Amino acid sequence: MIVALEGIDGAGKNTLVQKLIRELGATDRIDSAATMAFPRYNESLHAQLAADALHGKMGDLTDSAHGMAVMFALDRYGVVGELWQWASSPSDVLLLDRYVASNAAYTSARTGRIDDRAWVAGLEFDRLGLPRPALQVLVDTAPDTARARARSREQADASRARDRYERDASLQDATYAAYAEMAETNWESQWVRATDAAPIMEVIGHLR
């Protein structure tokens, strides 16, 4: 099954993914577990172009919320076959650091239009044929805490310079609010809000 971890920049998604991998590896109820992170900056041309745009290297591309959303969607489409292999096996778990909900939350936060979440779902799940996740997790870290982490990460590692989205505090706040609404309404599949592995593992057990 696919479990997607979502949250604003600095929320701690990757840290929680690693905790879950250890937890899943310690249980005999799961045959195998793996991780994948989006955007795939090291493998995907679309992700690399989106990164260039976020760092001011692609003209006015980043000014278009929908244009950026398409770039991130095409990044995921590049591994649609692999995603479906995981989605089709309930005894295997693929943990995703960001997935389609990230695109929906950021796009609607940028445009201020809730119906853009449905537009993203139609683009990625319907037109591009990506599998819906069995579970979506909002890594529920307060925006102020997440921003402090992102700044600290940037100071410690020059290669982790914050991009246009990460530097925009109002966008991060609006995106967090969008995620909270999506979690409350179980947008496109079941959601859980958590900052630790235990409640997520419990839901995974129930889903199996």
Coordinates of C-alpha atoms in Angstrom, one line a residue:
M1 CA 0.0 0.0 0.0
I2 CA 1.0 3.6 -0.4
V3 CA 1.3 5.9 2.6
A4 CA 1.9 9.5 1.8
L5 CA 3.5 11.8 4.5
E6 CA 2.5 15.5 3.9
G7 CA 3.4 18.8 5.5
I8 CA 5.0 22.2 5.0
D9 CA 8.7 22.6 4.6
G10 CA 10.5 21.8 7.8
A11 CA 7.7 19.8 9.3
G12 CA 9.9 16.7 9.8
K13 CA 8.5 14.5 7.1
N14 CA 11.8 12.7 6.3
T15 CA 12.6 12.1 9.9
L16 CA 9.2 10.5 10.5
V17 CA 9.6 8.4 7.3
Q18 CA 12.8 7.0 8.7
K19 CA 11.1 6.2 12.0
L20 CA 8.3 4.4 10.2
I21 CA 10.8 2.4 8.1
R22 CA 12.4 1.1 11.3
E23 CA 9.0 0.3 12.8
L24 CA 7.8 -1.5 9.7
G25 CA 11.0 -3.5 9.5
A26 CA 10.5 -4.7 13.0
T27 CA 7.0 -6.2 12.4
D28 CA 6.3 -9.6 10.7
R29 CA 3.0 -8.2 9.4
I30 CA 4.7 -6.4 6.5
D31 CA 6.6 -8.2 3.7
S32 CA 8.6 -5.2 2.6
A33 CA 8.8 -1.5 3.0
A34 CA 10.5 1.3 1.1
T35 CA 10.6 5.0 0.7
M36 CA 10.4 7.5 -2.1
A37 CA 10.5 11.3 -2.0
F38 CA 9.0 13.9 -4.3
P39 CA 10.1 16.0 -6.1
R40 CA 12.7 13.6 -7.4
Y41 CA 15.4 16.3 -8.0
N42 CA 18.2 13.8 -8.7
E43 CA 16.3 11.7 -11.3
S44 CA 13.5 13.7 -12.9
L45 CA 14.0 16.5 -15.5
H46 CA 10.6 17.9 -14.6
A47 CA 11.6 18.2 -10.9
Q48 CA 14.9 19.8 -11.9
L49 CA 13.2 22.4 -14.0
A50 CA 10.7 23.1 -11.2
A51 CA 13.7 23.5 -8.8
D52 CA 15.3 25.9 -11.2
A53 CA 12.1 27.9 -11.4
L54 CA 11.9 28.1 -7.6
H55 CA 15.4 29.5 -7.5
G56 CA 14.7 32.2 -10.1
K57 CA 16.3 30.5 -13.1
M58 CA 13.3 29.9 -15.4
G59 CA 11.9 33.3 -16.0
D60 CA 8.3 33.8 -14.9
L61 CA 7.5 30.1 -14.8
T62 CA 7.2 30.1 -11.0
D63 CA 4.6 32.9 -11.2
S64 CA 2.1 30.4 -12.6
A65 CA 0.7 28.2 -9.8
H66 CA -0.8 25.8 -12.3
G67 CA 2.3 25.7 -14.4
M68 CA 4.4 24.7 -11.4
A69 CA 1.7 22.1 -10.4
V70 CA 1.9 20.5 -13.8
M71 CA 5.7 20.2 -13.5
F72 CA 5.4 18.5 -10.1
A73 CA 2.7 16.2 -11.4
L74 CA 4.8 15.1 -14.4
D75 CA 7.6 14.3 -12.0
R76 CA 5.3 11.7 -10.3
Y77 CA 4.0 10.5 -13.6
G78 CA 7.6 9.4 -14.5
V79 CA 7.3 6.5 -11.9
V80 CA 3.5 5.8 -12.3
G81 CA 4.2 2.1 -13.1
E82 CA 6.3 1.6 -9.9
L83 CA 3.7 3.4 -7.8
W84 CA 1.0 1.1 -9.0
Q85 CA 3.1 -2.0 -8.2
W86 CA 3.2 -0.8 -4.5
A87 CA -0.4 0.2 -4.5
S88 CA -1.5 -3.2 -5.6
S89 CA 0.2 -5.1 -2.7
P90 CA -1.4 -4.6 0.8
S91 CA 1.4 -6.6 2.4
D92 CA 4.1 -4.1 1.1
V93 CA 4.3 -0.5 2.2
L94 CA 5.7 2.4 0.2
L95 CA 6.2 5.6 2.3
L96 CA 6.2 8.8 0.3
D97 CA 7.7 12.0 1.4
R98 CA 5.2 14.2 -0.3
Y99 CA 2.7 13.1 -2.9
V100 CA -0.3 14.6 -4.8
A101 CA -1.8 16.3 -1.7
S102 CA 1.3 18.5 -1.6
N103 CA 0.5 19.8 -5.0
A104 CA -3.1 20.4 -4.1
A105 CA -2.3 22.2 -0.8
Y106 CA 0.4 24.5 -2.3
T107 CA -1.6 25.2 -5.4
S108 CA -4.8 26.2 -3.6
A109 CA -2.8 28.2 -1.1
R110 CA -1.2 30.1 -3.9
T111 CA -4.4 30.8 -5.8
G112 CA -6.7 31.1 -2.8
R113 CA -9.2 28.8 -4.6
I114 CA -10.3 25.6 -2.9
D115 CA -11.5 24.1 -6.2
D116 CA -7.9 23.9 -7.3
R117 CA -7.5 20.9 -5.0
A118 CA -10.1 19.1 -7.2
W119 CA -8.2 20.3 -10.3
V120 CA -5.0 18.8 -9.0
A121 CA -6.8 15.5 -8.1
G122 CA -8.3 15.4 -11.6
L123 CA -4.9 16.0 -13.2
E124 CA -2.9 13.5 -11.2
F125 CA -5.3 10.7 -10.3
D126 CA -7.6 10.8 -13.3
R127 CA -5.7 12.2 -16.3
L128 CA -2.2 10.9 -15.4
G129 CA -3.5 7.8 -13.7
L130 CA -1.5 7.9 -10.4
P131 CA -2.8 5.6 -7.7
R132 CA -4.6 7.1 -4.7
P133 CA -2.7 6.5 -1.4
A134 CA -4.3 4.1 1.1
L135 CA -3.4 6.6 3.9
Q136 CA -2.3 10.3 4.0
V137 CA -0.5 11.7 7.0
L138 CA -0.3 15.3 7.9
V139 CA 2.9 15.8 9.8
D140 CA 1.3 18.2 12.2
T141 CA 4.1 20.6 13.0
A142 CA 3.3 24.2 13.8
P143 CA 4.4 26.6 11.0
D144 CA 6.7 28.7 13.3
T145 CA 8.5 25.5 14.4
A146 CA 8.8 24.3 10.8
R147 CA 10.2 27.7 9.6
A148 CA 12.8 27.6 12.4
R149 CA 13.9 24.2 11.3
A150 CA 14.1 25.2 7.6
R151 CA 16.3 28.2 8.5
S152 CA 18.6 26.1 10.7
R153 CA 18.9 23.5 7.9
E154 CA 19.9 26.2 5.4
Q155 CA 22.5 27.7 7.8
A156 CA 24.1 24.3 8.4
D157 CA 24.2 23.2 4.8
A158 CA 24.6 25.7 1.9
S159 CA 23.1 23.1 -0.5
R160 CA 19.8 23.3 1.4
A161 CA 19.2 27.0 0.5
R162 CA 15.5 27.8 0.9
D163 CA 13.6 28.2 -2.4
R164 CA 10.8 30.8 -3.2
Y165 CA 8.1 28.7 -1.5
E166 CA 10.2 28.0 1.6
R167 CA 11.0 31.7 2.1
D168 CA 7.4 32.8 1.8
A169 CA 6.0 32.7 5.4
S170 CA 2.5 33.6 4.3
L171 CA 2.5 30.8 1.8
Q172 CA 3.7 28.3 4.4
D173 CA 0.9 29.4 6.7
A174 CA -1.8 29.2 4.0
T175 CA -0.5 25.8 2.9
Y176 CA -0.6 24.5 6.5
A177 CA -4.2 25.7 6.7
A178 CA -5.0 23.9 3.4
Y179 CA -3.5 20.7 4.7
A180 CA -5.5 20.9 7.9
E181 CA -8.8 21.3 5.9
M182 CA -7.8 18.4 3.6
A183 CA -7.1 16.2 6.6
E184 CA -10.4 17.1 8.2
T185 CA -12.4 16.2 5.1
N186 CA -10.3 13.1 4.3
W187 CA -9.4 14.5 0.9
E188 CA -9.2 11.7 -1.7
S189 CA -8.5 9.0 1.0
Q190 CA -8.1 8.5 4.7
W191 CA -6.0 10.9 6.7
V192 CA -4.4 11.0 10.1
R193 CA -2.6 13.9 11.8
A194 CA 0.5 12.9 13.7
T195 CA 4.1 13.8 14.6
D196 CA 5.1 10.4 15.8
A197 CA 5.1 6.9 14.3
A198 CA 2.8 5.1 16.8
P199 CA -0.6 6.4 15.6
I200 CA 0.4 5.9 11.9
M201 CA 1.5 2.3 12.6
E202 CA -1.9 1.7 14.3
V203 CA -3.8 2.9 11.2
I204 CA -1.6 0.9 8.8
G205 CA -2.4 -2.2 10.9
H206 CA -6.1 -1.5 10.6
L207 CA -5.9 -0.9 6.8
R208 CA -4.2 -4.3 6.3

